[in-house]
Coordinates of C-alpha atoms and ligand atoms in Angstrom, one line a residue:
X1 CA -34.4 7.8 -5.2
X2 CA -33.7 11.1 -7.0
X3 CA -29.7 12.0 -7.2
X4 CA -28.5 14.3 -5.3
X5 CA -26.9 17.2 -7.0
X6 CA -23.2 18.3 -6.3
X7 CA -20.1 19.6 -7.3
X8 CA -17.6 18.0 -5.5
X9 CA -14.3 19.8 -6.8
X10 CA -14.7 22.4 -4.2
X11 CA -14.1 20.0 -1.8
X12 CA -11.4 17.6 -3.7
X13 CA -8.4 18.0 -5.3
X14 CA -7.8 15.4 -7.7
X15 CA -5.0 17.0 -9.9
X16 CA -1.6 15.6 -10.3
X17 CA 1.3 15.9 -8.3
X18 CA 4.8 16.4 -10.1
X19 CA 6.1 13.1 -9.5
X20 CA 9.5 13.0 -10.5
X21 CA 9.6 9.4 -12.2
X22 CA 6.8 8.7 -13.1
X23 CA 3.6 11.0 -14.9
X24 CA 0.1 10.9 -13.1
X25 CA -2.6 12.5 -15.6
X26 CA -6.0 12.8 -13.6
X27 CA -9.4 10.9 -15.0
X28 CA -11.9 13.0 -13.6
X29 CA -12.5 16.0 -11.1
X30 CA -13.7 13.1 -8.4
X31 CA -10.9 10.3 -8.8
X32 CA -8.7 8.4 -11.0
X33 CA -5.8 9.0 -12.7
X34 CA -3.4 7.3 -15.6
X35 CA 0.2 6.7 -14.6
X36 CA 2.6 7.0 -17.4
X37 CA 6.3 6.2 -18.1
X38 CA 6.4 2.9 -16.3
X39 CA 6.6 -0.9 -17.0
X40 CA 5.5 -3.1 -14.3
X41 CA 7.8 -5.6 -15.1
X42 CA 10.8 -3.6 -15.1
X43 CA 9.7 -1.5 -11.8
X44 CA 12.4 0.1 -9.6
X45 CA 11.8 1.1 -5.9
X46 CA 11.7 5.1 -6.4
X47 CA 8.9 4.3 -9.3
X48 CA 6.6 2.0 -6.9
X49 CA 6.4 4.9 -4.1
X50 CA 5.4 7.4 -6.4
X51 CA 2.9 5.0 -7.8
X52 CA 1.8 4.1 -4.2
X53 CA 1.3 7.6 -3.2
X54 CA -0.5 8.6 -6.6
X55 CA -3.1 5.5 -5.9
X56 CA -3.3 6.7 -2.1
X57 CA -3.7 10.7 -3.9
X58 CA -6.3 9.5 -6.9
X59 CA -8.2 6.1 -5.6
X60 CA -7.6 4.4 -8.5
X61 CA -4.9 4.4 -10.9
X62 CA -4.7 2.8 -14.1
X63 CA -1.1 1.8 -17.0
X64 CA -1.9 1.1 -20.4
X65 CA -0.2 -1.4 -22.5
X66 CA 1.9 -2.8 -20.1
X67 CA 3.7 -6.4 -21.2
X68 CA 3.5 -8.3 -18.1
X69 CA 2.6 -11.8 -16.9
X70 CA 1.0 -13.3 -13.7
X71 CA 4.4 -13.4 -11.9
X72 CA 4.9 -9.8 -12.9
X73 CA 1.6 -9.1 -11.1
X74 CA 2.6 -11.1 -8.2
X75 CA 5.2 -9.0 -7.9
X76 CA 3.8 -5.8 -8.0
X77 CA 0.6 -7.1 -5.8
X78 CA 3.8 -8.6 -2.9
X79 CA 5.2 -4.9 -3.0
X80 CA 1.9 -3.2 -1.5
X81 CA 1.9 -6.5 0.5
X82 CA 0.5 -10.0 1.6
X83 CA -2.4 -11.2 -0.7
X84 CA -5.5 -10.8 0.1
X85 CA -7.3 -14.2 1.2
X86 CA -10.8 -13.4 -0.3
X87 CA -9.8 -15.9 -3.5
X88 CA -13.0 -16.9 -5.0
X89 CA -11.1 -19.6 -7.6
X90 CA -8.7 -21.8 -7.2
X91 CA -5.9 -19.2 -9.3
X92 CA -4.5 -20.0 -12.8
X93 CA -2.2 -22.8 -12.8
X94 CA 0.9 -22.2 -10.8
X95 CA -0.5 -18.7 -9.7
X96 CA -2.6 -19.5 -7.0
X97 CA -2.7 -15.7 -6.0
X98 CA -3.9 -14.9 -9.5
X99 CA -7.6 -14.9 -10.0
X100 CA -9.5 -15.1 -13.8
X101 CA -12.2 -13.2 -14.3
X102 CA -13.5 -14.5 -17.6
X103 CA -16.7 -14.4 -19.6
X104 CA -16.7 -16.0 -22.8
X105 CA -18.6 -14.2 -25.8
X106 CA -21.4 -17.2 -26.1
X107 CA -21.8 -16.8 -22.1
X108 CA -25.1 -15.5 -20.7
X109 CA -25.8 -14.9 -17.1
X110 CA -27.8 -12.2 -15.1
X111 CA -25.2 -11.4 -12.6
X112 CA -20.9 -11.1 -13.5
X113 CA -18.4 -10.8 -11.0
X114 CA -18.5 -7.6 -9.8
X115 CA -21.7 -6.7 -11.1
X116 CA -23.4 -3.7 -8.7
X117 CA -22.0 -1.2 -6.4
X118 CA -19.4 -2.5 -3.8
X119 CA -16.3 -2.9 -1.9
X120 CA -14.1 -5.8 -2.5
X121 CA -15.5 -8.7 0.4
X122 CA -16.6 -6.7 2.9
X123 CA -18.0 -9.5 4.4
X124 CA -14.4 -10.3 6.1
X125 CA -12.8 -9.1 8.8
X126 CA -9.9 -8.2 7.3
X127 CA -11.3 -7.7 3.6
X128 CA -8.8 -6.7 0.8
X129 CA -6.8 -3.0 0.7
X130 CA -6.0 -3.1 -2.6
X131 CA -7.3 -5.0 -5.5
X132 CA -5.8 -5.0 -8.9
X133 CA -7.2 -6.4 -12.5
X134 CA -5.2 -7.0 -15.4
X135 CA -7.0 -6.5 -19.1
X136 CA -5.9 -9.7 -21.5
X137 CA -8.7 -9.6 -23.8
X138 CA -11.4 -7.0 -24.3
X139 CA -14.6 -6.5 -25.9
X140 CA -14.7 -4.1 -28.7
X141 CA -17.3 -1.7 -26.7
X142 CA -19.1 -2.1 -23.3
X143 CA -17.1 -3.7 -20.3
X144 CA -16.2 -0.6 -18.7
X145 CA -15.4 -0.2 -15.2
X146 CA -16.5 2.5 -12.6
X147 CA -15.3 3.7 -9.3
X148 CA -17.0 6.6 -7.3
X149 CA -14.4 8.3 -4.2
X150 CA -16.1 7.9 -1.1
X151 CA -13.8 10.0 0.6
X152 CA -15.4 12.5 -1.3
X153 CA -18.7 10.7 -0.6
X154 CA -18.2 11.1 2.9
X155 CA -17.0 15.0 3.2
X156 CA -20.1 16.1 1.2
X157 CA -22.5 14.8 4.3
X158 CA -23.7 17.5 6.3
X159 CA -22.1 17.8 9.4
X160 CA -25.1 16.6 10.9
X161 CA -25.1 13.5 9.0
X162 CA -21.3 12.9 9.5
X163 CA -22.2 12.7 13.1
X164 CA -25.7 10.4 13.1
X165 CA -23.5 8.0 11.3
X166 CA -20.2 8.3 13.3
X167 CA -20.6 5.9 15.9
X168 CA -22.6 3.2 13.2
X169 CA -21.3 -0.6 12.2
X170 CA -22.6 -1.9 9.1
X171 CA -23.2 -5.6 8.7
X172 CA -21.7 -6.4 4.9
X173 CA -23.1 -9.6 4.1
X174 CA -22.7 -11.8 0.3
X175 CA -26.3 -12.8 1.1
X176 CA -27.8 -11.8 -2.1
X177 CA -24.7 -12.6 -3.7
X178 CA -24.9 -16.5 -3.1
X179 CA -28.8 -15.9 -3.2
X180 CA -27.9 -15.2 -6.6
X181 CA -25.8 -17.9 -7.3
X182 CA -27.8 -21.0 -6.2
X183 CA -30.3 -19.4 -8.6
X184 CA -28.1 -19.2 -11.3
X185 CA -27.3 -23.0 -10.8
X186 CA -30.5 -24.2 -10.0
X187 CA -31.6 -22.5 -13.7
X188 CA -28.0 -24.4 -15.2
X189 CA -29.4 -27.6 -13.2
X190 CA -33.0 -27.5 -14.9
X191 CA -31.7 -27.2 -18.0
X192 CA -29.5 -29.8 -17.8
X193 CA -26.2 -27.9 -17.6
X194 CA -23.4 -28.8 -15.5
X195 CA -24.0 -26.8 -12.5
X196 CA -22.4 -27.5 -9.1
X197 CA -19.8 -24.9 -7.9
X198 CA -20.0 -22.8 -10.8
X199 CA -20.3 -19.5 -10.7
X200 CA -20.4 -15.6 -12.1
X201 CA -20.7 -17.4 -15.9
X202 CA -17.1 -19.0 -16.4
X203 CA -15.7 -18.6 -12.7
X204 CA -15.3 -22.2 -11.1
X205 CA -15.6 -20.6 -7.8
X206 CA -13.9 -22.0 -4.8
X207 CA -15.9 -20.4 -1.6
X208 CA -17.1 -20.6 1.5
X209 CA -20.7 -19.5 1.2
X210 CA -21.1 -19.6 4.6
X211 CA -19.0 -17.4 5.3
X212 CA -19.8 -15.0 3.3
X213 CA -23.4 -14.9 4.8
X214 CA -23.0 -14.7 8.3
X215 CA -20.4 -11.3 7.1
X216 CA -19.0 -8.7 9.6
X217 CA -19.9 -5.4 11.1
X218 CA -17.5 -2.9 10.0
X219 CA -17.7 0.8 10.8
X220 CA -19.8 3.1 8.4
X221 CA -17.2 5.5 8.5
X222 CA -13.9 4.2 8.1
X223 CA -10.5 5.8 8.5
X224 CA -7.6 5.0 6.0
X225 CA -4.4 4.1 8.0
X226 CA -2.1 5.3 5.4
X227 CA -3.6 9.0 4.8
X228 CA -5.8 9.5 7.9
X229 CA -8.7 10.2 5.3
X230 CA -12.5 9.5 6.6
X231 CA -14.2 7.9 4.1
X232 CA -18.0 6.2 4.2
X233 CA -17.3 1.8 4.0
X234 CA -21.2 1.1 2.7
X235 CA -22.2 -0.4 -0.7
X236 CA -25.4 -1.5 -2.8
X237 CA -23.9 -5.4 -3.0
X238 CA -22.9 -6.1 0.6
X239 CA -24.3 -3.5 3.1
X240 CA -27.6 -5.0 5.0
X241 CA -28.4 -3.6 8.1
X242 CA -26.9 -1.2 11.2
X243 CA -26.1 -2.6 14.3
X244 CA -28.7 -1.9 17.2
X245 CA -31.4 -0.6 14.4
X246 CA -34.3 -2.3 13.2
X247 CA -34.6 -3.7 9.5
X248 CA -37.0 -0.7 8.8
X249 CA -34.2 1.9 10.2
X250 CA -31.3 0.4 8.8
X251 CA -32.5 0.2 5.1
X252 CA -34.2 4.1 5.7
X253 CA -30.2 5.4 6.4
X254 CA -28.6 3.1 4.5
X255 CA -30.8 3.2 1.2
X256 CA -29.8 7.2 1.9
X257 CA -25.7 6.4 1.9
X258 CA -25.8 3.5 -0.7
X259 CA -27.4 6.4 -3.3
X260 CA -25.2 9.3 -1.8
X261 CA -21.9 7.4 -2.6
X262 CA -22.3 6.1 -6.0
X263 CA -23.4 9.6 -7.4
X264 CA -22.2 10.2 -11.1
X265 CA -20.3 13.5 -9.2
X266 CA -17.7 11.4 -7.5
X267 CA -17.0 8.8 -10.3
X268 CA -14.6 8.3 -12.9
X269 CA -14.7 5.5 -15.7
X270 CA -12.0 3.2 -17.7
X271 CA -12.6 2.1 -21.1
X272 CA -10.3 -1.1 -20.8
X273 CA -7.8 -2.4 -23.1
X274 CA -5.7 -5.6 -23.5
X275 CA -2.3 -4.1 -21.4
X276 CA -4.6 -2.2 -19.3
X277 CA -3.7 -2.6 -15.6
X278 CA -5.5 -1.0 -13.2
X279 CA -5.3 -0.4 -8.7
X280 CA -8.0 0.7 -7.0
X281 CA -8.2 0.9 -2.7
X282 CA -11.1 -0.8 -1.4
X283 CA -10.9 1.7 1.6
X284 CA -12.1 4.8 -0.5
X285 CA -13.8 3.9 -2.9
X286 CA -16.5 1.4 -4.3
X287 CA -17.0 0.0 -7.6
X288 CA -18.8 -2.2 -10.3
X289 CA -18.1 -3.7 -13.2
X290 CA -20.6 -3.6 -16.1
X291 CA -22.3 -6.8 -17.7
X292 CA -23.3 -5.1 -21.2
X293 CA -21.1 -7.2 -24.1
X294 CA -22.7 -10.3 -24.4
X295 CA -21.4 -12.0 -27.9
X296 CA -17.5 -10.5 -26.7
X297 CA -15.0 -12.5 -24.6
X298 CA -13.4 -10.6 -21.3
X299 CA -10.4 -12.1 -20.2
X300 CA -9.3 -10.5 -16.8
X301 CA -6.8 -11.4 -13.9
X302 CA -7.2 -10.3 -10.6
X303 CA -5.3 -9.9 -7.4
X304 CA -5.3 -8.3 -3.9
X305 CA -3.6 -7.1 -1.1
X306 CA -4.2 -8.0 2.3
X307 CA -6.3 -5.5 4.6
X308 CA -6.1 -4.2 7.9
X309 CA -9.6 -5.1 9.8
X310 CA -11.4 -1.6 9.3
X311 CA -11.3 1.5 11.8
Ligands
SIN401 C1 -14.2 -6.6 -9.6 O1 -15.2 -6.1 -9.0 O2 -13.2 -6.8 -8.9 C2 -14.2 -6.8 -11.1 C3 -14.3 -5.6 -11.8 C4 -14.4 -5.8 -13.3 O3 -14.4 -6.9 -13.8 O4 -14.5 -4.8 -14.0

């Protein structure tokens, strides 16, 4: 589908707000922005609301070279709130909460974690807020994550549009996701590998695949209960069908938002590095995570914040 061409920064302001302890410099003209002047581990309670209200302001926020450990990151994940229950492992030892996301340099695989366009588990009724990855060992090049603002996404429909897909609920399924997987394993399998529950490359996963099928209908347009902001809740990964359209009408509108929302206009990009800690809301924007440095080890921990069921 040919990209739609637009210039969103009539219609967003992503610049910085004078915070008064901490410094927010913005990413790019859609989203994003670095916070500096803070450790995570030595956080005080006037620094973490100005840090909530810059990720709220910017989507996604990343610190560089922070010195912190998994309780650290417990910490900081408890302060936006309850985890998140969409744990695909089992946690690192004695963090339960904390998820690795590792691929080891002699590792291939066709799909990583977070490979494609999309929301954090969708596919729940309550899917995650807030999700936040922790950069312990990077690869010299490649790796990179992106995010594209679908709050902006949303406010660059026509007003026409906006109102087709007002009333919509989306079914977000992990269908081709676990597709995916069994493939993956049944390859491992026929090759004589240890396959079983393994999954994404190094991930022992620990998931109910079932679940993650038979999904949720959540609405297209989705409401953020902290700012009021409309934003579009539809990815590549997750996002299968429309309720009360056929398969033929569902994938015409949605193959329409699913290239509308990840335009290079309403992205930004992080070039990781060991320290780096970045926050992203799962209610405004969608991401992916790039599976380009074969040969190189990535060592990432993840965690997230509960969710409210979407509005
Ligand atoms: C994710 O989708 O949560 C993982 C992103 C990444 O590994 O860059």
């Amino acid at each position: 589908m040919t990209q739609l061409k637009l210039h969103p920064t009539a219609v967003f302001d992503n610049s910085a707000k004078a915070y008064e302890h901490i410094e927010a410099l913005p990413l790019a003209a859609a989203m994003g922005a670095e916070i500096r002047g803070v450790q995570i581990s030595q956080l005080n309670d006037v620094q973490f609301s100005e840090i909530r209200d810059a990720l709220f302001r910017h989507k996604m926020i990343f610190l560089r070279d922070q010195d912190m450990g998994h309780a650290d990151q417990e910490n900081f994940t408890l302060r936006f709130g309850a985890f998140g229950v969409d744990a695909y492992t089992a946690g690192v030892e004695g963090h339960r909460n904390v998820q690795p996301v590792i691929k080891e340099a002699d590792t291939r695989i066709k799909m990583i974690f977070g490979s494609g366009w999309h929301t954090d588990s969708p596919f729940m009724e309550s899917p995650p807020a807030i999700s936040m990855l922790f950069g312990a060992d990077i690869p010299p090049y490649g790796g990179d994550t992106i995010w594209c603002n679908t709050a902006l996404a949303y406010r660059c429909l026509s007003d026409t549009m906006k109102k087709v897909v007002a009333p919509l609920k989306v079914h977000m399924t992990a269908v081709d996701v676990v597709a995916n997987l069994q493939e993956e394993n049944r390859v491992k399998q026929a090759r004589g590998e240890e396959a079983g529950n393994k999954g994404f490359g190094d991930m022992k996963l620990n998931v109910n695949t079932q679940k993650m099928v038979t999904g949720w209908f959540h609405p297209v347009v989705r409401t953020h209960p902290e700012t009021g902001e409309k934003a579009l809740y539809v990815d590549h990964t997750y996002s299968r069908g429309i309720e009360g359209m056929s398969p033929a009408e569902a994938n015409a509108l949605l193959g329409f938002l699913k290239e509308h929302v990840a335009q290079p206009a309403f992205s930004c990009r992080l070039r990781w590095a060991r320290g780096t800690l970045a926050v992203w809301d799962n209610r405004i924007c969608v991401h992916q995570a790039f599976n380009d440095y074969d040969g190189f080890r990535r060592e990432m921990y993840r965690t997230t914040v509960m969710g409210e069921v979407p509005q």
